Amino acid sequence: MNFEKYPFERLTEILSDVEGNGNYELSALTIGEPKFETPDFIQDTLKNSTELLKKYPASAGIPELKEAMINFVSKRFDVNLDFSQIIPTFGTREVLFNFPQFALFDIKNPVIAFTNPFYQIYEGAAIASRAEVIHIDLVKENDFKAELSAEQLKKCDLVVLNFPNNPTSASMSVQELGTWVEKALKYDFILINDECYSEIYFDENDKPASLLEASKLVGNDKFKNVLVMNSISKRSSAPGLRSGFIAGDAKILKEYMQYRTYVGCASPVPLQYAAAAAWNEESHVEYFRSIYKKNFELAYEILGVKPPQATFYIWLEVEDEIEFTRELYRQKNIKVLPGSFLGREGIGKGYVRIALVENAKKTEEVLKRLKDFIDG
């Protein structure tokens, strides 16, 4: 298999001959990893469950974890699932990689479509599945929203959306997602939405929608051909717990569950109990949201960047993203990620991704440095 280099490896390469300005503390705004302590109650649950390390974890997940995830979906999206409609996963990265291999295995010339720019695991899954790729280009002209022609849709076996979107920070309404559900039914392809940024939003009256809500909206109550993935990594500042889920079409999930018993990626039982505690609790999520909201208020005040509906990313338009990245590091000791590293066929060119994952004090300082550089 010939996998492309990860964006962060490419970033290291283009900065290898550049020395960051030592007059400033290094600020890495490149990776979408929250820089906050995992809440104590989650850590305590993990510590108090270590005696369960003596048990092999079941691939299907402990009932307490599935119930916590089902409760989350019910409270957040007003969608009621049963145990047949959800599978706990080892975060979302592993399922985003192995589910396409499972789903496309018996198809002679499989075709997968996914948003472009993208989280690179989508491309890796396509390569591992020997699938033809159709890029769903997210550009300024379409407000960074997903569109494909009827001819392209007819070819698709699997479509992966990602809204709220990494890296553009765009969102799609429940009605817009509903049209995608209708397309999945009309053209008979599996439709996935990677929703791991759904909980990093800033207006209680304008929360991002789930594809499950959209499926109900258009009358697809059994979620035929529809799946979503979500994770507590961003929501609970707990990426190390590796707790996610895939939910939706029970028929697909029944067969996928059998496949997963061979994959062997079940989460250790103590981690599952800690994850259940996290999925069941909301006040800590509200606290983290308040920090991200403050960060975007600072970004608007300092850079004039309009806050997105969700995510913690700025998709900043620049003239030359490679030169911008190199000079920003040289002059201000700030690292950002060139948008062209996250896209293909020219998509992402002329943008950099900035992750606002620090506290407000650090964010304000680095944004002022960034403003200085831009005005330079």
Short mmCIF file of C-alpha atoms in Angstrom, two decimals:
data_model
loop_
_atom_site.label_atom_id
_atom_site.label_comp_id
_atom_site.label_asym_id
_atom_site.label_seq_id
_atom_site.Cartn_x
_atom_site.Cartn_y
_atom_site.Cartn_z
CA MET A 1 0.00 0.00 0.00
CA ASN A 2 1.26 3.45 -0.87
CA PHE A 3 0.03 5.88 1.78
CA GLU A 4 0.64 9.60 1.54
CA LYS A 5 2.73 11.30 4.21
CA TYR A 6 0.70 12.68 7.10
CA PRO A 7 0.33 16.51 7.10
CA PHE A 8 2.41 16.87 10.25
CA GLU A 9 5.31 14.98 8.69
CA ARG A 10 5.14 17.28 5.68
CA LEU A 11 5.07 20.29 8.00
CA THR A 12 8.25 19.10 9.70
CA GLU A 13 9.89 18.81 6.30
CA ILE A 14 9.06 22.33 5.11
CA LEU A 15 10.22 23.82 8.42
CA SER A 16 13.40 21.73 8.66
CA ASP A 17 15.61 24.58 7.40
CA VAL A 18 13.76 27.31 9.32
CA GLU A 19 14.66 28.43 12.85
CA GLY A 20 11.80 29.73 14.95
CA ASN A 21 12.26 33.13 16.59
CA GLY A 22 13.63 32.35 20.04
CA ASN A 23 12.41 35.68 21.40
CA TYR A 24 8.96 34.08 21.61
CA GLU A 25 7.71 30.89 23.22
CA LEU A 26 6.87 28.27 20.61
CA SER A 27 3.13 28.15 19.87
CA ALA A 28 1.97 25.09 17.93
CA LEU A 29 -1.51 25.70 16.53
CA THR A 30 -1.31 22.70 14.24
CA ILE A 31 -2.99 19.71 15.89
CA GLY A 32 -6.60 19.38 17.00
CA GLU A 33 -5.73 18.18 20.48
CA PRO A 34 -7.30 20.01 23.43
CA LYS A 35 -4.67 21.39 25.82
CA PHE A 36 -6.80 21.05 28.95
CA GLU A 37 -6.68 18.54 31.77
CA THR A 38 -9.11 15.65 31.49
CA PRO A 39 -11.72 16.26 34.23
CA ASP A 40 -11.00 14.67 37.61
CA PHE A 41 -14.21 12.61 37.71
CA ILE A 42 -13.18 10.84 34.51
CA GLN A 43 -9.67 10.20 35.79
CA ASP A 44 -11.01 8.99 39.14
CA THR A 45 -13.38 6.54 37.45
CA LEU A 46 -10.46 5.15 35.50
CA LYS A 47 -8.25 4.84 38.60
CA ASN A 48 -11.02 3.13 40.54
CA SER A 49 -11.54 0.55 37.80
CA THR A 50 -8.02 -0.77 37.42
CA GLU A 51 -8.89 -4.12 39.02
CA LEU A 52 -10.85 -4.82 35.83
CA LEU A 53 -7.63 -5.03 33.85
CA LYS A 54 -7.75 -8.74 34.61
CA LYS A 55 -10.71 -9.08 32.22
CA TYR A 56 -10.61 -9.35 28.44
CA PRO A 57 -12.76 -6.55 26.97
CA ALA A 58 -15.69 -7.66 24.85
CA SER A 59 -15.68 -6.26 21.33
CA ALA A 60 -19.31 -5.19 21.73
CA GLY A 61 -18.52 -2.97 24.71
CA ILE A 62 -19.87 -3.09 28.25
CA PRO A 63 -23.63 -2.37 28.63
CA GLU A 64 -22.90 0.66 30.83
CA LEU A 65 -20.93 2.31 28.03
CA LYS A 66 -23.53 1.60 25.35
CA GLU A 67 -26.26 2.95 27.63
CA ALA A 68 -24.24 6.12 28.27
CA MET A 69 -23.74 6.66 24.54
CA ILE A 70 -27.42 6.00 23.82
CA ASN A 71 -28.36 8.50 26.56
CA PHE A 72 -26.04 11.08 25.00
CA VAL A 73 -27.62 10.66 21.57
CA SER A 74 -31.12 10.86 23.07
CA LYS A 75 -30.47 14.00 25.13
CA ARG A 76 -28.43 15.80 22.50
CA PHE A 77 -30.25 14.90 19.28
CA ASP A 78 -33.64 13.58 20.44
CA VAL A 79 -32.92 10.29 18.70
CA ASN A 80 -33.68 7.05 20.54
CA LEU A 81 -31.42 4.12 19.69
CA ASP A 82 -31.36 0.54 20.90
CA PHE A 83 -28.33 -1.68 21.45
CA SER A 84 -28.51 -3.03 17.88
CA GLN A 85 -28.03 0.48 16.49
CA ILE A 86 -24.78 1.47 18.19
CA ILE A 87 -21.28 0.01 18.62
CA PRO A 88 -18.62 1.50 20.91
CA THR A 89 -15.33 1.92 19.08
CA PHE A 90 -11.71 2.63 19.93
CA GLY A 91 -12.11 6.31 19.14
CA THR A 92 -13.22 7.16 15.61
CA ARG A 93 -9.91 6.89 13.77
CA GLU A 94 -9.87 3.09 13.78
CA VAL A 95 -13.47 2.77 12.62
CA LEU A 96 -13.01 5.39 9.92
CA PHE A 97 -10.13 3.29 8.64
CA ASN A 98 -11.54 -0.22 8.92
CA PHE A 99 -15.26 0.32 8.26
CA PRO A 100 -14.71 1.21 4.57
CA GLN A 101 -12.60 -1.94 4.17
CA PHE A 102 -15.46 -3.98 5.62
CA ALA A 103 -18.20 -2.20 3.65
CA LEU A 104 -16.42 -2.26 0.28
CA PHE A 105 -14.80 -5.70 0.47
CA ASP A 106 -17.34 -7.56 -1.69
CA ILE A 107 -17.70 -4.83 -4.29
CA LYS A 108 -15.69 -5.44 -7.47
CA ASN A 109 -14.72 -1.85 -8.29
CA PRO A 110 -15.66 0.14 -5.18
CA VAL A 111 -16.07 3.90 -5.17
CA ILE A 112 -15.78 6.06 -2.07
CA ALA A 113 -16.46 9.79 -1.91
CA PHE A 114 -15.32 12.03 0.92
CA THR A 115 -15.00 15.71 1.72
CA ASN A 116 -11.91 17.52 0.41
CA PRO A 117 -9.96 18.91 2.31
CA PHE A 118 -10.12 16.03 4.74
CA TYR A 119 -8.91 14.10 7.76
CA GLN A 120 -6.28 11.94 6.09
CA ILE A 121 -7.60 8.66 7.49
CA TYR A 122 -10.39 8.89 4.85
CA GLU A 123 -7.81 8.68 2.10
CA GLY A 124 -5.94 5.90 3.90
CA ALA A 125 -9.15 3.87 4.10
CA ALA A 126 -9.74 4.35 0.39
CA ILE A 127 -6.23 3.16 -0.41
CA ALA A 128 -6.60 0.11 1.85
CA SER A 129 -9.95 -0.66 0.20
CA ARG A 130 -8.53 -0.32 -3.33
CA ALA A 131 -11.35 2.12 -3.98
CA GLU A 132 -11.73 4.79 -6.60
CA VAL A 133 -12.02 8.18 -4.90
CA ILE A 134 -14.41 10.99 -5.68
CA HIS A 135 -13.50 14.20 -3.85
CA ILE A 136 -16.34 16.32 -2.49
CA ASP A 137 -14.65 19.69 -2.85
CA LEU A 138 -15.36 22.20 -0.09
CA VAL A 139 -14.56 25.66 -1.43
CA LYS A 140 -15.52 29.25 -0.73
CA GLU A 141 -17.84 29.25 -3.74
CA ASN A 142 -20.09 26.56 -2.22
CA ASP A 143 -19.74 27.88 1.35
CA PHE A 144 -17.60 24.80 2.10
CA LYS A 145 -20.68 22.55 1.93
CA ALA A 146 -20.90 19.10 0.35
CA GLU A 147 -22.18 18.78 -3.21
CA LEU A 148 -21.94 16.01 -5.83
CA SER A 149 -23.57 15.65 -9.23
CA ALA A 150 -26.14 12.94 -9.99
CA GLU A 151 -23.58 11.19 -12.19
CA GLN A 152 -21.09 11.08 -9.34
CA LEU A 153 -23.71 9.89 -6.86
CA LYS A 154 -24.67 7.00 -9.14
CA LYS A 155 -21.10 5.70 -8.90
CA CYS A 156 -20.81 5.89 -5.10
CA ASP A 157 -20.83 2.86 -2.80
CA LEU A 158 -19.79 4.81 0.31
CA VAL A 159 -19.86 8.54 1.07
CA VAL A 160 -18.09 10.07 4.07
CA LEU A 161 -19.15 13.54 5.17
CA ASN A 162 -17.57 15.48 8.01
CA PHE A 163 -19.80 18.18 9.48
CA PRO A 164 -19.04 20.19 11.52
CA ASN A 165 -16.01 20.16 9.29
CA ASN A 166 -12.32 19.78 9.91
CA PRO A 167 -10.54 21.90 8.68
CA THR A 168 -12.94 24.49 7.19
CA SER A 169 -15.16 24.74 10.33
CA ALA A 170 -18.26 24.72 8.07
CA SER A 171 -21.54 23.18 9.23
CA MET A 172 -24.59 21.87 7.39
CA SER A 173 -28.18 22.31 8.57
CA VAL A 174 -30.44 19.39 9.38
CA GLN A 175 -32.34 20.10 6.15
CA GLU A 176 -29.12 20.05 4.10
CA LEU A 177 -28.07 16.80 5.73
CA GLY A 178 -31.56 15.46 5.07
CA THR A 179 -31.08 15.89 1.33
CA TRP A 180 -27.99 13.70 1.63
CA VAL A 181 -30.02 11.00 3.37
CA GLU A 182 -32.50 11.11 0.49
CA LYS A 183 -29.62 10.76 -1.97
CA ALA A 184 -28.25 7.76 -0.05
CA LEU A 185 -31.63 6.06 -0.34
CA LYS A 186 -32.19 7.04 -3.98
CA TYR A 187 -28.75 5.94 -5.20
CA ASP A 188 -28.35 3.16 -2.60
CA PHE A 189 -24.99 4.02 -1.06
CA ILE A 190 -23.87 3.97 2.58
CA LEU A 191 -23.72 7.49 4.01
CA ILE A 192 -21.52 8.34 7.01
CA ASN A 193 -21.16 11.61 8.86
CA ASP A 194 -18.07 11.98 11.04
CA GLU A 195 -19.51 14.15 13.83
CA CYS A 196 -16.62 14.35 16.29
CA TYR A 197 -16.85 18.17 16.47
CA SER A 198 -20.61 18.25 17.10
CA GLU A 199 -20.18 19.31 20.73
CA ILE A 200 -17.76 22.20 20.18
CA TYR A 201 -20.44 24.79 19.43
CA PHE A 202 -21.08 28.28 20.78
CA ASP A 203 -24.80 29.03 20.67
CA GLU A 204 -27.30 26.90 22.57
CA ASN A 205 -29.95 27.92 20.03
CA ASP A 206 -27.83 26.93 17.04
CA LYS A 207 -26.37 23.51 17.79
CA PRO A 208 -24.96 21.44 14.93
CA ALA A 209 -27.35 18.78 13.65
CA SER A 210 -26.68 15.06 13.47
CA LEU A 211 -27.22 12.95 10.37
CA LEU A 212 -29.44 10.77 12.60
CA GLU A 213 -31.74 13.77 13.15
CA ALA A 214 -31.72 14.42 9.42
CA SER A 215 -32.61 10.80 8.74
CA LYS A 216 -35.65 11.07 11.01
CA LEU A 217 -36.60 14.38 9.41
CA VAL A 218 -36.95 12.79 5.97
CA GLY A 219 -38.83 9.75 7.31
CA ASN A 220 -35.93 7.29 7.41
CA ASP A 221 -36.61 6.29 11.05
CA LYS A 222 -34.67 3.01 10.81
CA PHE A 223 -31.60 4.85 9.46
CA LYS A 224 -31.34 2.66 6.35
CA ASN A 225 -27.93 3.29 4.71
CA VAL A 226 -27.13 5.93 7.36
CA LEU A 227 -24.37 5.89 9.98
CA VAL A 228 -22.74 8.46 12.23
CA MET A 229 -19.51 8.42 14.21
CA ASN A 230 -18.69 10.48 17.26
CA SER A 231 -16.06 10.69 19.99
CA ILE A 232 -15.34 12.20 23.41
CA SER A 233 -11.80 13.22 22.44
CA LYS A 234 -12.72 16.87 21.74
CA ARG A 235 -15.92 16.95 23.80
CA SER A 236 -14.30 15.87 27.08
CA SER A 237 -10.65 16.74 26.46
CA ALA A 238 -9.94 13.02 26.72
CA PRO A 239 -8.36 11.88 23.44
CA GLY A 240 -6.32 9.29 25.34
CA LEU A 241 -9.46 7.40 26.35
CA ARG A 242 -10.06 6.49 22.69
CA SER A 243 -13.82 6.34 23.13
CA GLY A 244 -16.10 6.70 20.14
CA PHE A 245 -19.08 5.03 18.54
CA ILE A 246 -20.68 4.19 15.23
CA ALA A 247 -24.49 4.31 15.17
CA GLY A 248 -27.38 3.99 12.75
CA ASP A 249 -28.44 1.19 10.38
CA ALA A 250 -28.80 -1.94 12.54
CA LYS A 251 -28.48 -4.34 9.59
CA ILE A 252 -25.11 -2.92 8.57
CA LEU A 253 -23.91 -2.78 12.17
CA LYS A 254 -24.84 -6.43 12.84
CA GLU A 255 -22.50 -7.57 10.06
CA TYR A 256 -19.85 -5.02 10.99
CA MET A 257 -19.91 -6.23 14.60
CA GLN A 258 -18.98 -9.72 13.45
CA TYR A 259 -16.10 -8.23 11.47
CA ARG A 260 -14.94 -6.30 14.56
CA THR A 261 -14.57 -9.49 16.60
CA TYR A 262 -11.70 -10.35 14.26
CA VAL A 263 -10.15 -6.86 14.29
CA GLY A 264 -9.43 -7.09 18.02
CA CYS A 265 -9.59 -3.38 18.85
CA ALA A 266 -11.82 -3.51 21.95
CA SER A 267 -11.18 -0.84 24.55
CA PRO A 268 -9.85 -2.01 27.96
CA VAL A 269 -12.67 -2.29 30.50
CA PRO A 270 -11.37 0.46 32.86
CA LEU A 271 -11.29 2.87 29.93
CA GLN A 272 -14.84 1.91 29.05
CA TYR A 273 -16.07 2.76 32.55
CA ALA A 274 -14.24 6.09 32.47
CA ALA A 275 -15.71 6.79 29.04
CA ALA A 276 -19.22 5.95 30.28
CA ALA A 277 -18.80 8.53 33.03
CA ALA A 278 -17.74 11.12 30.45
CA TRP A 279 -20.59 10.42 28.02
CA ASN A 280 -23.11 10.71 30.88
CA GLU A 281 -21.96 14.13 32.12
CA GLU A 282 -22.51 17.51 30.47
CA SER A 283 -21.29 20.27 32.78
CA HIS A 284 -17.62 19.66 31.95
CA VAL A 285 -18.46 19.92 28.24
CA GLU A 286 -20.18 23.25 28.83
CA TYR A 287 -17.03 24.46 30.60
CA PHE A 288 -14.77 23.54 27.69
CA ARG A 289 -17.21 25.12 25.23
CA SER A 290 -17.00 28.38 27.18
CA ILE A 291 -13.21 28.41 26.71
CA TYR A 292 -13.44 27.81 22.97
CA LYS A 293 -16.14 30.48 22.70
CA LYS A 294 -13.87 32.98 24.43
CA ASN A 295 -11.03 32.03 22.06
CA PHE A 296 -13.20 32.84 19.04
CA GLU A 297 -14.32 36.10 20.60
CA LEU A 298 -10.62 36.98 20.84
CA ALA A 299 -10.06 35.86 17.24
CA TYR A 300 -12.87 38.16 16.10
CA GLU A 301 -11.56 41.06 18.19
CA ILE A 302 -7.92 40.64 17.10
CA LEU A 303 -8.12 39.18 13.59
CA GLY A 304 -11.66 40.05 12.53
CA VAL A 305 -12.38 36.34 12.02
CA LYS A 306 -16.09 35.54 12.20
CA PRO A 307 -16.72 32.74 14.74
CA PRO A 308 -17.96 29.48 13.16
CA GLN A 309 -21.00 27.57 14.34
CA ALA A 310 -18.75 24.79 15.63
CA THR A 311 -15.21 23.31 15.86
CA PHE A 312 -12.12 25.05 17.23
CA TYR A 313 -10.49 25.78 13.86
CA ILE A 314 -9.81 28.95 11.90
CA TRP A 315 -9.56 28.32 8.14
CA LEU A 316 -7.55 31.42 7.31
CA GLU A 317 -7.21 32.56 3.72
CA VAL A 318 -3.66 33.66 2.82
CA GLU A 319 -1.79 34.39 -0.38
CA ASP A 320 0.78 31.55 -0.25
CA GLU A 321 0.17 29.03 2.51
CA ILE A 322 3.65 27.48 2.38
CA GLU A 323 5.51 30.79 2.51
CA PHE A 324 3.08 32.07 5.16
CA THR A 325 3.75 29.00 7.34
CA ARG A 326 7.52 29.22 6.99
CA GLU A 327 7.74 32.97 7.65
CA LEU A 328 5.27 32.88 10.55
CA TYR A 329 7.47 30.31 12.24
CA ARG A 330 10.66 32.22 11.42
CA GLN A 331 9.40 35.59 12.61
CA LYS A 332 6.93 34.74 15.39
CA ASN A 333 7.69 31.12 16.42
CA ILE A 334 4.12 30.07 15.59
CA LYS A 335 3.35 26.85 13.76
CA VAL A 336 0.21 26.47 11.64
CA LEU A 337 -0.78 23.84 9.09
CA PRO A 338 -0.84 24.63 5.36
CA GLY A 339 -4.28 23.92 3.93
CA SER A 340 -2.83 22.25 0.84
CA PHE A 341 -1.51 19.48 3.10
CA LEU A 342 -5.12 18.64 3.98
CA GLY A 343 -6.54 18.55 0.47
CA ARG A 344 -5.97 17.19 -3.01
CA GLU A 345 -6.26 18.57 -6.54
CA GLY A 346 -5.51 22.11 -5.40
CA ILE A 347 -8.19 22.22 -2.70
CA GLY A 348 -6.86 23.87 0.48
CA LYS A 349 -4.30 25.91 -1.44
CA GLY A 350 -4.28 29.49 -0.17
CA TYR A 351 -5.41 28.57 3.37
CA VAL A 352 -3.85 27.65 6.70
CA ARG A 353 -5.57 25.80 9.53
CA ILE A 354 -5.23 27.26 13.00
CA ALA A 355 -6.34 25.23 16.03
CA LEU A 356 -7.48 27.34 19.00
CA VAL A 357 -7.00 24.69 21.66
CA GLU A 358 -5.20 26.64 24.41
CA ASN A 359 -6.63 28.73 27.26
CA ALA A 360 -7.75 32.30 26.61
CA LYS A 361 -4.60 33.94 27.98
CA LYS A 362 -2.28 31.95 25.70
CA THR A 363 -4.67 32.30 22.79
CA GLU A 364 -4.80 36.09 23.12
CA GLU A 365 -1.01 36.37 23.20
CA VAL A 366 -0.45 34.19 20.16
CA LEU A 367 -3.26 35.82 18.15
CA LYS A 368 -1.69 39.22 18.76
CA ARG A 369 1.61 37.82 17.50
CA LEU A 370 -0.20 36.47 14.46
CA LYS A 371 -1.90 39.84 13.86
CA ASP A 372 1.50 41.55 14.08
CA PHE A 373 2.83 39.19 11.42
CA ILE A 374 -0.13 39.67 9.10
CA ASP A 375 0.06 43.45 9.40
CA GLY A 376 3.86 43.26 9.11
#
